[in-house]
Coordinates of C-alpha atoms and ligand atoms in Angstrom, one line a residue:
Chain A
M1 CA 66.1 -31.8 -28.1
D2 CA 67.4 -29.5 -25.4
F3 CA 65.3 -28.2 -22.7
A4 CA 64.7 -24.7 -24.1
S5 CA 63.4 -26.1 -27.4
F6 CA 61.4 -28.7 -25.6
L7 CA 59.8 -25.9 -23.6
I8 CA 59.1 -23.9 -26.7
Q9 CA 57.4 -26.9 -28.5
T10 CA 55.4 -27.6 -25.4
L11 CA 54.2 -24.0 -25.2
N12 CA 53.4 -24.0 -28.9
S13 CA 51.5 -27.3 -28.5
L14 CA 49.4 -25.8 -25.8
Q15 CA 48.8 -22.6 -27.7
Y16 CA 47.8 -24.4 -30.9
G17 CA 45.6 -26.9 -29.0
L18 CA 43.8 -24.3 -27.1
L19 CA 43.2 -22.2 -30.2
L20 CA 41.8 -25.3 -31.9
F21 CA 39.6 -25.8 -28.8
L22 CA 37.9 -22.5 -29.4
V23 CA 36.9 -23.6 -32.9
A24 CA 36.0 -27.2 -32.0
S25 CA 33.9 -26.4 -28.9
G26 CA 31.3 -24.6 -31.0
L27 CA 31.4 -27.3 -33.7
T28 CA 30.9 -30.0 -31.1
L29 CA 28.0 -28.2 -29.4
V30 CA 26.2 -27.5 -32.6
F31 CA 26.8 -31.0 -33.9
G32 CA 25.9 -32.7 -30.5
I33 CA 23.0 -30.6 -29.5
M34 CA 21.4 -29.5 -32.8
G35 CA 22.5 -32.5 -34.8
I36 CA 24.0 -30.3 -37.5
I37 CA 27.1 -31.0 -39.5
N38 CA 28.4 -27.5 -40.2
L39 CA 31.1 -27.6 -42.8
A40 CA 31.1 -23.8 -42.8
H41 CA 32.3 -23.7 -39.2
G42 CA 35.9 -23.2 -40.4
S43 CA 34.8 -20.2 -42.4
F44 CA 33.9 -18.4 -39.2
Y45 CA 37.6 -18.8 -38.2
M46 CA 38.5 -17.3 -41.6
I47 CA 35.9 -14.5 -41.2
G48 CA 37.3 -13.7 -37.8
A49 CA 40.8 -13.4 -39.1
Y50 CA 39.7 -11.1 -41.9
L51 CA 37.6 -9.1 -39.4
A52 CA 40.7 -8.7 -37.4
F53 CA 42.7 -7.5 -40.4
V54 CA 40.0 -5.1 -41.7
L55 CA 39.1 -3.7 -38.2
A56 CA 42.7 -3.5 -37.1
S57 CA 43.5 -1.5 -40.2
L58 CA 40.6 0.9 -39.5
T59 CA 41.2 1.3 -35.8
G60 CA 44.9 0.8 -35.8
N61 CA 44.6 -1.7 -32.9
L62 CA 44.0 -5.4 -32.7
F63 CA 42.2 -5.1 -29.3
A64 CA 39.8 -2.6 -30.7
A65 CA 39.3 -4.9 -33.7
I66 CA 38.5 -7.9 -31.3
A67 CA 36.2 -5.7 -29.1
L68 CA 34.2 -4.8 -32.3
G69 CA 34.6 -8.2 -33.9
I70 CA 33.1 -10.3 -31.1
P71 CA 29.7 -8.6 -31.1
L72 CA 29.6 -8.6 -34.9
A73 CA 30.3 -12.3 -34.9
L74 CA 27.6 -13.0 -32.3
L75 CA 25.1 -11.0 -34.4
F76 CA 26.2 -12.8 -37.6
G77 CA 25.8 -16.1 -35.9
A78 CA 22.4 -15.4 -34.6
F79 CA 21.3 -14.1 -38.0
L80 CA 22.6 -17.2 -39.8
E81 CA 20.9 -19.5 -37.3
W82 CA 17.6 -17.6 -37.8
A83 CA 17.8 -17.4 -41.6
L84 CA 19.4 -20.8 -42.5
F85 CA 20.4 -23.2 -39.8
S86 CA 17.1 -23.3 -37.9
H87 CA 15.6 -24.8 -41.1
L88 CA 18.2 -27.6 -41.1
Y89 CA 17.5 -29.3 -37.8
K90 CA 14.9 -31.7 -39.2
R91 CA 16.8 -32.2 -42.4
D92 CA 19.2 -35.1 -43.0
H93 CA 23.0 -34.8 -43.0
L94 CA 23.3 -34.8 -46.8
E95 CA 21.2 -31.6 -47.0
Q96 CA 23.2 -30.0 -44.2
V97 CA 26.4 -30.8 -45.9
L98 CA 25.2 -29.4 -49.2
L99 CA 24.0 -26.1 -47.6
T100 CA 27.0 -25.6 -45.4
Y101 CA 29.4 -26.5 -48.2
G102 CA 27.7 -23.9 -50.4
L103 CA 28.1 -21.4 -47.6
I104 CA 31.9 -22.0 -47.6
L105 CA 31.9 -21.0 -51.3
I106 CA 29.8 -18.0 -50.7
F107 CA 31.8 -16.8 -47.8
E108 CA 35.1 -17.2 -49.8
E109 CA 33.6 -15.4 -52.8
V110 CA 32.4 -12.5 -50.7
R111 CA 35.8 -12.4 -49.0
S112 CA 37.5 -12.3 -52.4
L113 CA 35.2 -9.4 -53.6
L114 CA 35.6 -7.3 -50.4
V115 CA 39.2 -7.9 -49.4
G116 CA 40.8 -9.5 -52.3
D117 CA 43.0 -12.7 -52.5
E118 CA 46.3 -11.4 -51.2
V119 CA 47.9 -12.6 -48.0
H120 CA 47.8 -10.0 -45.3
G121 CA 49.7 -9.6 -42.0
V122 CA 48.2 -8.2 -38.8
D123 CA 50.5 -6.5 -36.3
I124 CA 50.9 -7.9 -32.8
P125 CA 49.8 -5.2 -30.4
A126 CA 52.8 -3.3 -29.1
V127 CA 52.3 -4.2 -25.5
F128 CA 52.7 -7.9 -26.3
S129 CA 55.3 -7.7 -29.0
A130 CA 58.2 -8.6 -26.8
S131 CA 59.8 -12.1 -26.5
I132 CA 61.1 -14.0 -23.5
Q133 CA 64.6 -15.1 -23.8
L134 CA 64.9 -18.8 -23.0
S135 CA 68.5 -19.5 -24.0
E136 CA 71.2 -17.7 -25.8
V137 CA 69.5 -18.4 -29.2
L138 CA 65.9 -19.3 -28.3
S139 CA 63.1 -17.0 -27.2
Y140 CA 59.4 -17.2 -27.0
P141 CA 56.9 -14.5 -28.1
V142 CA 54.8 -13.1 -25.3
Y143 CA 51.8 -12.8 -27.7
R144 CA 51.6 -16.6 -28.0
L145 CA 51.4 -16.8 -24.2
V146 CA 48.6 -14.2 -24.3
I147 CA 46.7 -16.4 -26.8
S148 CA 47.0 -19.3 -24.5
A149 CA 45.9 -17.3 -21.5
V150 CA 42.9 -15.9 -23.2
C151 CA 41.9 -19.4 -24.4
I152 CA 42.3 -20.8 -20.9
V153 CA 40.1 -18.0 -19.5
L154 CA 37.5 -18.8 -22.1
A155 CA 37.6 -22.5 -21.5
V156 CA 37.0 -21.9 -17.8
A157 CA 34.2 -19.4 -18.6
L158 CA 32.6 -22.0 -20.9
Y159 CA 32.9 -24.6 -18.2
F160 CA 31.2 -22.3 -15.8
V161 CA 28.3 -21.4 -18.2
I162 CA 27.7 -25.0 -19.1
Q163 CA 28.1 -26.6 -15.7
R164 CA 26.8 -23.9 -13.3
T165 CA 24.2 -21.7 -15.0
R166 CA 20.6 -22.4 -15.8
L167 CA 21.4 -21.7 -19.5
G168 CA 24.0 -24.5 -19.3
M169 CA 21.5 -26.8 -17.6
M170 CA 19.0 -26.1 -20.4
I171 CA 21.7 -26.7 -23.1
R172 CA 22.7 -30.0 -21.5
A173 CA 19.0 -31.0 -21.0
G174 CA 18.3 -30.1 -24.7
N175 CA 21.2 -32.3 -25.7
H176 CA 19.2 -35.2 -24.2
D177 CA 15.6 -34.4 -25.0
R178 CA 14.6 -31.2 -26.7
V179 CA 10.9 -31.9 -26.6
M180 CA 10.9 -32.3 -22.9
V181 CA 12.8 -29.1 -22.5
E182 CA 10.2 -27.2 -24.5
A183 CA 7.4 -28.9 -22.6
L184 CA 8.8 -27.3 -19.4
G185 CA 8.1 -23.9 -20.9
I186 CA 11.6 -23.2 -22.3
N187 CA 12.1 -21.7 -25.7
I188 CA 14.5 -24.2 -27.0
N189 CA 14.9 -22.5 -30.3
M190 CA 16.2 -19.4 -28.6
I191 CA 18.7 -21.6 -26.7
Y192 CA 19.8 -23.1 -30.0
R193 CA 20.3 -19.6 -31.4
V194 CA 22.4 -18.5 -28.5
V195 CA 24.5 -21.7 -28.7
F196 CA 25.0 -21.3 -32.4
A197 CA 26.0 -17.6 -32.1
L198 CA 28.4 -18.5 -29.3
G199 CA 30.0 -21.1 -31.5
V200 CA 30.4 -18.6 -34.3
A201 CA 31.9 -16.0 -32.0
L202 CA 34.4 -18.5 -30.5
A203 CA 35.6 -19.6 -33.9
A204 CA 35.8 -16.0 -35.1
L205 CA 37.7 -15.1 -32.0
A206 CA 40.2 -17.9 -32.6
G207 CA 40.7 -16.4 -36.1
M208 CA 41.2 -12.9 -34.7
L209 CA 43.7 -14.1 -32.2
A210 CA 45.6 -16.2 -34.7
A211 CA 45.7 -13.5 -37.4
P212 CA 49.0 -12.0 -36.2
I213 CA 50.9 -15.3 -36.0
S214 CA 49.4 -17.2 -39.0
S215 CA 48.7 -14.1 -41.2
V216 CA 45.4 -13.8 -43.1
F217 CA 44.9 -15.7 -46.4
P218 CA 42.1 -17.2 -48.5
N219 CA 40.7 -20.6 -47.5
M220 CA 42.5 -20.4 -44.2
G221 CA 39.4 -22.0 -42.5
S222 CA 39.6 -25.3 -44.4
H223 CA 42.5 -26.8 -42.6
V224 CA 41.1 -25.7 -39.3
L225 CA 37.7 -27.2 -40.2
I226 CA 39.2 -30.6 -40.9
I227 CA 41.3 -30.6 -37.7
S228 CA 38.3 -29.5 -35.7
F229 CA 36.2 -32.4 -37.0
V230 CA 39.0 -34.7 -36.0
I231 CA 38.9 -33.2 -32.5
V232 CA 35.1 -33.5 -32.3
V233 CA 35.3 -37.1 -33.3
I234 CA 38.1 -37.9 -30.9
G235 CA 36.6 -36.0 -28.0
G236 CA 33.1 -37.5 -28.4
I237 CA 30.4 -35.6 -30.3
G238 CA 28.7 -33.0 -28.1
S239 CA 31.3 -33.1 -25.3
V240 CA 33.0 -29.8 -24.7
W241 CA 35.5 -31.4 -22.2
G242 CA 36.2 -34.1 -24.8
A243 CA 36.9 -31.3 -27.2
L244 CA 39.3 -29.7 -24.8
V245 CA 41.2 -32.9 -24.1
A246 CA 41.2 -33.8 -27.8
A247 CA 42.3 -30.4 -28.9
L248 CA 45.3 -30.5 -26.6
V249 CA 46.2 -34.1 -27.7
I250 CA 46.1 -32.9 -31.3
G251 CA 48.0 -29.7 -30.5
F252 CA 50.9 -31.8 -29.0
A253 CA 50.7 -34.6 -31.6
D254 CA 50.9 -32.1 -34.5
T255 CA 53.6 -29.9 -33.0
F256 CA 55.8 -32.6 -31.8
G257 CA 55.1 -34.8 -34.8
K258 CA 56.5 -32.1 -37.0
V259 CA 59.7 -31.9 -35.0
L260 CA 60.2 -35.6 -34.2
V261 CA 59.0 -37.4 -37.3
P262 CA 59.0 -34.7 -40.0
E263 CA 58.5 -37.3 -42.8
L264 CA 55.0 -38.2 -41.3
S265 CA 54.1 -34.7 -40.1
G266 CA 50.9 -34.4 -42.1
M267 CA 49.7 -37.8 -41.0
V268 CA 50.3 -37.8 -37.2
V269 CA 47.0 -36.2 -36.4
Y270 CA 45.1 -38.8 -38.4
L271 CA 47.1 -41.7 -36.9
V272 CA 46.2 -40.4 -33.4
M273 CA 42.5 -40.2 -34.5
A274 CA 42.6 -43.8 -35.8
A275 CA 44.3 -45.0 -32.6
V276 CA 41.7 -43.3 -30.3
L277 CA 38.8 -44.6 -32.3
L278 CA 40.1 -48.1 -32.2
W279 CA 40.4 -47.8 -28.5
R280 CA 37.1 -45.9 -28.0
P281 CA 34.8 -45.8 -31.0
E282 CA 32.5 -43.1 -29.4
G283 CA 35.4 -40.8 -28.6
I284 CA 37.2 -40.2 -25.3
F285 CA 34.1 -38.7 -23.7
K286 CA 30.6 -39.8 -24.5
K287 CA 27.9 -37.4 -25.5
G288 CA 26.8 -35.2 -22.6
Chain B
M1 CA -14.0 -14.5 -16.8
S2 CA -14.8 -18.2 -17.0
N3 CA -12.5 -20.5 -15.1
M4 CA -11.7 -22.6 -18.1
L5 CA -8.0 -23.7 -18.2
L6 CA -7.6 -25.9 -21.2
E7 CA -10.0 -26.7 -24.0
A8 CA -9.9 -28.8 -27.2
K9 CA -12.6 -28.4 -29.8
E10 CA -13.2 -31.0 -32.5
L11 CA -9.6 -32.2 -32.5
H12 CA -8.4 -34.5 -35.3
T13 CA -4.9 -35.8 -35.1
Y14 CA -3.0 -38.0 -37.5
Y15 CA 0.3 -39.8 -37.5
G16 CA 1.1 -39.8 -41.2
A17 CA -2.0 -41.5 -42.8
S18 CA -3.4 -43.0 -39.6
H19 CA -6.2 -41.0 -38.2
I20 CA -5.9 -41.2 -34.4
L21 CA -8.1 -38.6 -32.8
H22 CA -11.6 -38.3 -34.3
G23 CA -13.0 -34.9 -33.3
I24 CA -12.3 -34.8 -29.6
D25 CA -13.9 -32.2 -27.4
F26 CA -12.2 -31.7 -24.0
H27 CA -12.1 -29.1 -21.3
I28 CA -10.8 -28.8 -17.8
R29 CA -11.5 -26.0 -15.3
Q30 CA -9.5 -24.4 -12.5
G31 CA -9.0 -26.9 -9.7
E32 CA -10.8 -29.8 -11.5
G33 CA -9.5 -33.3 -11.5
I34 CA -10.0 -35.4 -14.6
A35 CA -9.2 -39.1 -15.1
L36 CA -8.6 -39.7 -18.8
M37 CA -9.3 -43.4 -19.3
G38 CA -9.2 -45.9 -22.1
R39 CA -7.3 -49.1 -23.1
N40 CA -3.9 -49.0 -24.6
G41 CA -3.6 -47.3 -27.9
M42 CA -6.9 -45.4 -27.7
G43 CA -5.3 -42.0 -28.1
K44 CA -4.9 -40.7 -24.5
T45 CA -1.2 -39.7 -24.9
T46 CA -2.0 -38.3 -28.4
L47 CA -4.7 -36.1 -27.0
I48 CA -2.4 -34.7 -24.4
K49 CA 0.4 -34.1 -26.9
S50 CA -2.0 -32.5 -29.4
M51 CA -3.3 -30.0 -26.8
L52 CA 0.3 -29.1 -25.9
G53 CA 1.4 -28.7 -29.5
I54 CA 3.9 -31.5 -29.3
V55 CA 1.9 -33.3 -32.0
R56 CA 0.1 -30.9 -34.4
P57 CA -3.6 -31.7 -34.8
R58 CA -4.8 -31.4 -38.4
H59 CA -8.2 -29.9 -37.5
G60 CA -9.7 -28.4 -34.5
R61 CA -8.8 -25.7 -32.0
I62 CA -7.0 -25.5 -28.7
L63 CA -7.8 -22.8 -26.1
V64 CA -5.8 -22.0 -23.0
R65 CA -7.7 -19.8 -20.5
G66 CA -10.0 -18.8 -23.4
D67 CA -7.2 -17.7 -25.8
D68 CA -6.5 -19.5 -29.0
F69 CA -3.2 -21.5 -28.8
T70 CA -3.9 -23.9 -31.7
R71 CA -0.7 -23.0 -33.5
A72 CA 1.3 -21.8 -30.5
P73 CA 4.7 -23.4 -29.9
T74 CA 4.7 -25.8 -27.0
Y75 CA 6.7 -23.6 -24.7
R76 CA 4.1 -20.8 -25.0
T77 CA 1.2 -23.1 -24.3
V78 CA 2.7 -24.6 -21.2
Q79 CA 3.9 -21.2 -19.9
R80 CA 0.2 -20.5 -19.4
G81 CA 0.4 -22.6 -16.3
I82 CA 0.5 -26.2 -17.5
A83 CA 3.0 -28.8 -16.3
Y84 CA 3.4 -32.1 -18.1
V85 CA 4.7 -35.3 -16.7
P86 CA 5.1 -37.5 -19.8
E87 CA 4.8 -41.2 -20.2
G88 CA 8.2 -42.7 -19.7
R89 CA 9.1 -39.9 -17.3
G90 CA 11.5 -37.7 -19.4
I91 CA 14.0 -36.8 -16.7
F92 CA 17.3 -35.5 -17.9
P93 CA 19.7 -38.3 -16.9
N94 CA 22.8 -36.2 -17.7
L95 CA 21.7 -33.6 -15.1
S96 CA 21.8 -33.9 -11.4
V97 CA 18.6 -34.2 -9.4
R98 CA 19.1 -30.6 -8.2
E99 CA 19.7 -29.4 -11.8
N100 CA 16.6 -31.2 -13.1
L101 CA 14.6 -29.1 -10.6
Q102 CA 16.4 -25.8 -11.0
M103 CA 16.3 -25.7 -14.7
A104 CA 12.5 -25.8 -14.7
A105 CA 11.9 -23.3 -12.0
R106 CA 9.7 -20.3 -12.8
A107 CA 6.8 -18.3 -11.4
G108 CA 3.2 -19.3 -12.1
V109 CA 0.9 -17.4 -14.4
D110 CA -0.2 -15.0 -11.6
G111 CA 3.4 -14.7 -10.4
Q112 CA 2.9 -17.2 -7.6
R113 CA 6.0 -19.0 -6.3
E114 CA 4.5 -21.3 -3.7
W115 CA 6.4 -24.3 -5.1
T116 CA 10.0 -23.5 -4.2
F117 CA 12.9 -25.8 -4.3
D118 CA 12.5 -26.3 -0.5
R119 CA 8.9 -27.1 -0.7
V120 CA 9.5 -29.7 -3.4
M121 CA 12.2 -31.2 -1.2
A122 CA 9.8 -31.3 1.7
T123 CA 7.2 -33.1 -0.5
F124 CA 9.7 -35.6 -1.8
P125 CA 12.2 -36.3 1.0
R126 CA 13.7 -39.1 -0.9
L127 CA 14.9 -36.7 -3.6
G128 CA 16.7 -34.8 -0.9
E129 CA 18.9 -37.8 -0.2
R130 CA 19.7 -38.0 -3.9
I131 CA 20.1 -34.3 -4.6
N132 CA 23.6 -34.4 -6.1
N133 CA 23.2 -37.7 -7.8
G134 CA 22.9 -37.8 -11.6
G135 CA 19.4 -38.4 -13.0
W136 CA 20.6 -41.7 -14.4
Q137 CA 21.3 -43.1 -10.9
L138 CA 17.7 -42.9 -9.7
S139 CA 15.3 -45.8 -9.3
G140 CA 12.1 -45.8 -11.3
G141 CA 10.1 -44.4 -8.3
E142 CA 12.6 -41.7 -7.7
Q143 CA 12.6 -40.7 -11.3
Q144 CA 8.9 -40.4 -11.2
M145 CA 9.1 -38.2 -8.1
L146 CA 11.7 -36.1 -9.8
T147 CA 9.5 -35.5 -12.8
I148 CA 6.5 -34.6 -10.6
G149 CA 8.7 -32.4 -8.5
R150 CA 10.2 -30.8 -11.6
A151 CA 6.6 -30.1 -12.9
L152 CA 5.7 -28.4 -9.6
M153 CA 8.8 -26.2 -9.9
T154 CA 6.9 -24.4 -12.7
N155 CA 4.1 -23.4 -10.2
P156 CA 1.4 -24.8 -12.5
D157 CA -2.4 -24.4 -12.4
L158 CA -2.8 -27.7 -14.3
L159 CA -0.7 -30.8 -13.8
I160 CA -0.9 -33.5 -16.4
L161 CA 0.3 -37.0 -15.4
D162 CA 0.6 -39.6 -18.2
E163 CA 1.0 -43.1 -16.7
A164 CA 2.8 -41.8 -13.7
T165 CA 2.8 -45.2 -11.9
E166 CA 3.6 -47.4 -14.9
G167 CA 6.2 -50.0 -14.0
L168 CA 6.5 -49.0 -10.3
A169 CA 6.3 -51.3 -7.3
P170 CA 2.9 -51.2 -5.6
L171 CA 4.3 -49.5 -2.5
I172 CA 6.0 -46.8 -4.5
A173 CA 2.9 -46.3 -6.6
L174 CA 0.9 -45.9 -3.4
E175 CA 3.4 -43.2 -2.3
I176 CA 2.9 -41.4 -5.6
W177 CA -0.9 -41.4 -5.2
R178 CA -0.5 -40.1 -1.7
I179 CA 1.5 -37.2 -3.0
V180 CA -0.8 -36.5 -5.9
K181 CA -3.7 -36.3 -3.5
E182 CA -1.8 -33.8 -1.5
I183 CA -1.1 -31.8 -4.6
R184 CA -4.8 -31.9 -5.5
K185 CA -5.6 -30.4 -2.2
T186 CA -3.6 -27.3 -3.0
G187 CA -6.1 -26.5 -5.7
I188 CA -4.0 -27.5 -8.7
A189 CA -6.1 -29.0 -11.5
T190 CA -5.0 -32.4 -12.6
M191 CA -5.5 -34.6 -15.6
I192 CA -4.4 -38.1 -14.9
V193 CA -4.0 -41.1 -17.2
D194 CA -3.4 -44.4 -15.3
K195 CA -4.1 -48.1 -15.5
N196 CA -5.2 -48.1 -11.8
H197 CA -8.9 -47.2 -12.3
S198 CA -9.9 -47.1 -8.7
A199 CA -6.9 -44.8 -7.8
V200 CA -7.6 -42.3 -10.5
T201 CA -11.4 -42.3 -10.0
S202 CA -10.9 -41.7 -6.3
I203 CA -8.6 -38.8 -6.9
C204 CA -10.5 -37.1 -9.7
D205 CA -14.0 -35.9 -9.7
R206 CA -14.5 -36.2 -13.4
A207 CA -13.7 -39.1 -15.8
M208 CA -13.5 -39.3 -19.5
I209 CA -13.2 -42.5 -21.5
L210 CA -11.6 -42.7 -25.0
V211 CA -12.2 -45.5 -27.4
K212 CA -10.3 -45.4 -30.7
G213 CA -9.9 -41.6 -30.6
E214 CA -13.4 -40.8 -29.6
V215 CA -15.0 -39.8 -26.4
V216 CA -17.5 -42.4 -25.3
F217 CA -18.0 -41.2 -21.8
D218 CA -17.6 -37.9 -20.0
G219 CA -19.1 -37.7 -16.6
S220 CA -18.5 -38.0 -12.9
S221 CA -15.9 -40.5 -11.5
E222 CA -18.6 -41.8 -9.3
Q223 CA -20.6 -43.0 -12.2
V224 CA -17.6 -44.9 -13.5
R225 CA -16.9 -46.5 -10.1
E226 CA -20.5 -47.6 -9.7
D227 CA -21.0 -49.0 -13.2
P228 CA -18.9 -52.1 -13.6
G229 CA -20.4 -52.5 -17.0
L230 CA -18.8 -49.4 -18.2
I231 CA -15.4 -50.5 -17.0
Q232 CA -15.9 -54.0 -18.4
K233 CA -16.9 -52.6 -21.8
H234 CA -14.4 -49.9 -22.4
L235 CA -11.5 -50.5 -20.0
G236 CA -11.4 -54.3 -19.4
V237 CA -8.7 -56.3 -21.0
Ligands
ADP301 N1 4.6 -41.5 -33.1 C1 3.6 -42.3 -33.6 N2 3.6 -42.6 -34.9 C2 2.6 -43.4 -35.4 N3 1.6 -43.9 -34.6 C3 1.6 -43.6 -33.3 C4 2.6 -42.8 -32.7 N4 2.3 -42.7 -31.4 C5 1.2 -43.4 -31.2 N5 0.7 -43.9 -32.3 C6 -0.5 -44.7 -32.5 O1 -1.6 -43.9 -32.1 C7 -2.5 -44.6 -31.4 C8 -2.8 -43.9 -30.1 O2 -1.6 -44.0 -29.3 P1 -1.5 -43.3 -27.9 O3 -2.1 -41.9 -28.0 O4 -0.2 -43.5 -27.4 O5 -2.5 -44.2 -27.0 P2 -2.7 -44.3 -25.5 O6 -1.9 -43.3 -24.8 O7 -4.2 -44.2 -25.2 O8 -2.2 -45.7 -25.1 C9 -2.0 -46.0 -31.2 O9 -2.6 -46.8 -32.2 C10 -0.5 -45.9 -31.5 O10 0.0 -47.1 -32.1
MG302 MG1 -0.2 -43.4 -23.6

């Protein structure tokens, strides 16, 4: 592999890993803090991508679509938490899996009714449509760099919120002992709602950002869901930093796996997971 | 306006099929100190949790400052000026000492903010030395100081201490009692559960004894102190 293609694969790994982090961070928070296994989390990625497609067609601009899509996703997340997920906290995992699997079917059916089953493309905004020439034959699209940059900014923002704000302290405290948090006069249910809505919005944003490069198609959330669960397990349930590290590991393993050992490409991610779990059964970072 | 802070009327609480509280009446006024006494398993913790809505009583009513809070969520009940230091402490080990305090900070019911971060630091100098440590790094005594300090950060009118000195070395327990006395002097009402009968009865003016989920005595602490028979009968082991 020459240097230019190595650089491209590295950038691709970063971009893919960071995008996965957006999806997995919400999944790990909801799993770790509220104890909910949410199989429908991948659907939020799908919904985000379709929102980008529909809103970009209406407004003619992906940025406008994202600016509209994020508040919609937050509202949708808060509504879902209020209407459905808040009733699941005390239920066992089987019931959670049943409800959230049912949600996947509902979301896909609604998607099919509203937008149809065709594959759609979304245009890269003109300002970012250029490519950077890396060698005579190889170039790298600016838009992918933009995705990585946005994800990095969001990861830093998430770090700030969780580590430096009172909301973050309450979230972490709730991760350890929700009854005690409430006994201090804090409305823990409202905090759960905020965390859930945030998770939905991050996953939807990942779908919106990915729409121009992956295109938009039915069931596009299912692969992302599985990989996100792999990341949550590798990173340690409930650990956002674990999810970041694990998402990058998976981004590199998947991208380089496809190039270096194409025969095993589909398996590399799972081999990495098995190796990490043999080394650390609780994941890289423990809950917290 | 009466100065009643917290009342329970005819409380019956169950854990599944086991009937734990049998019609308990309880009340505490502004500034009052109550020692809640009784042997292990008599329902002291259950009474506290029932009044705060952490455990839901099956019958009876709970009033906070005269208003009905029987079905209120816990956070609403305690927002009316109640701070709870639970049995087993309940600090957040995954937060630093500073964060444990900051996350709980709020103004009191009348907007009072006497208990600032600095004042809590002045009251518990040992916490100052540990301020950036994780909660999990604290000794038992330090953890207890942190839970009490955290409770004060909510500027409460009523402080509930459930077995605050449990498992602490005698000198540390003494230090805790000294601080609780200081807190009492500021006019905060306190409800204290503790195995050390002489300490609680000297800090509190009133005492209440529970036996198997029923109130068998409700009177002055003096009476309890001066009646060895009472202690022997209901509290001795
Ligand atoms: N979560 C629970 N589930 C079932 N029984 C409980 C539970 N908590 C306490 N009990 C029982 O309720 C009774 C009263 O307990 P508790 O209120 O903790 O007593 P105390 O604080 O006076 O020692 C005891 O018999 C105890 O075993
Ligand atoms: Mg107890």
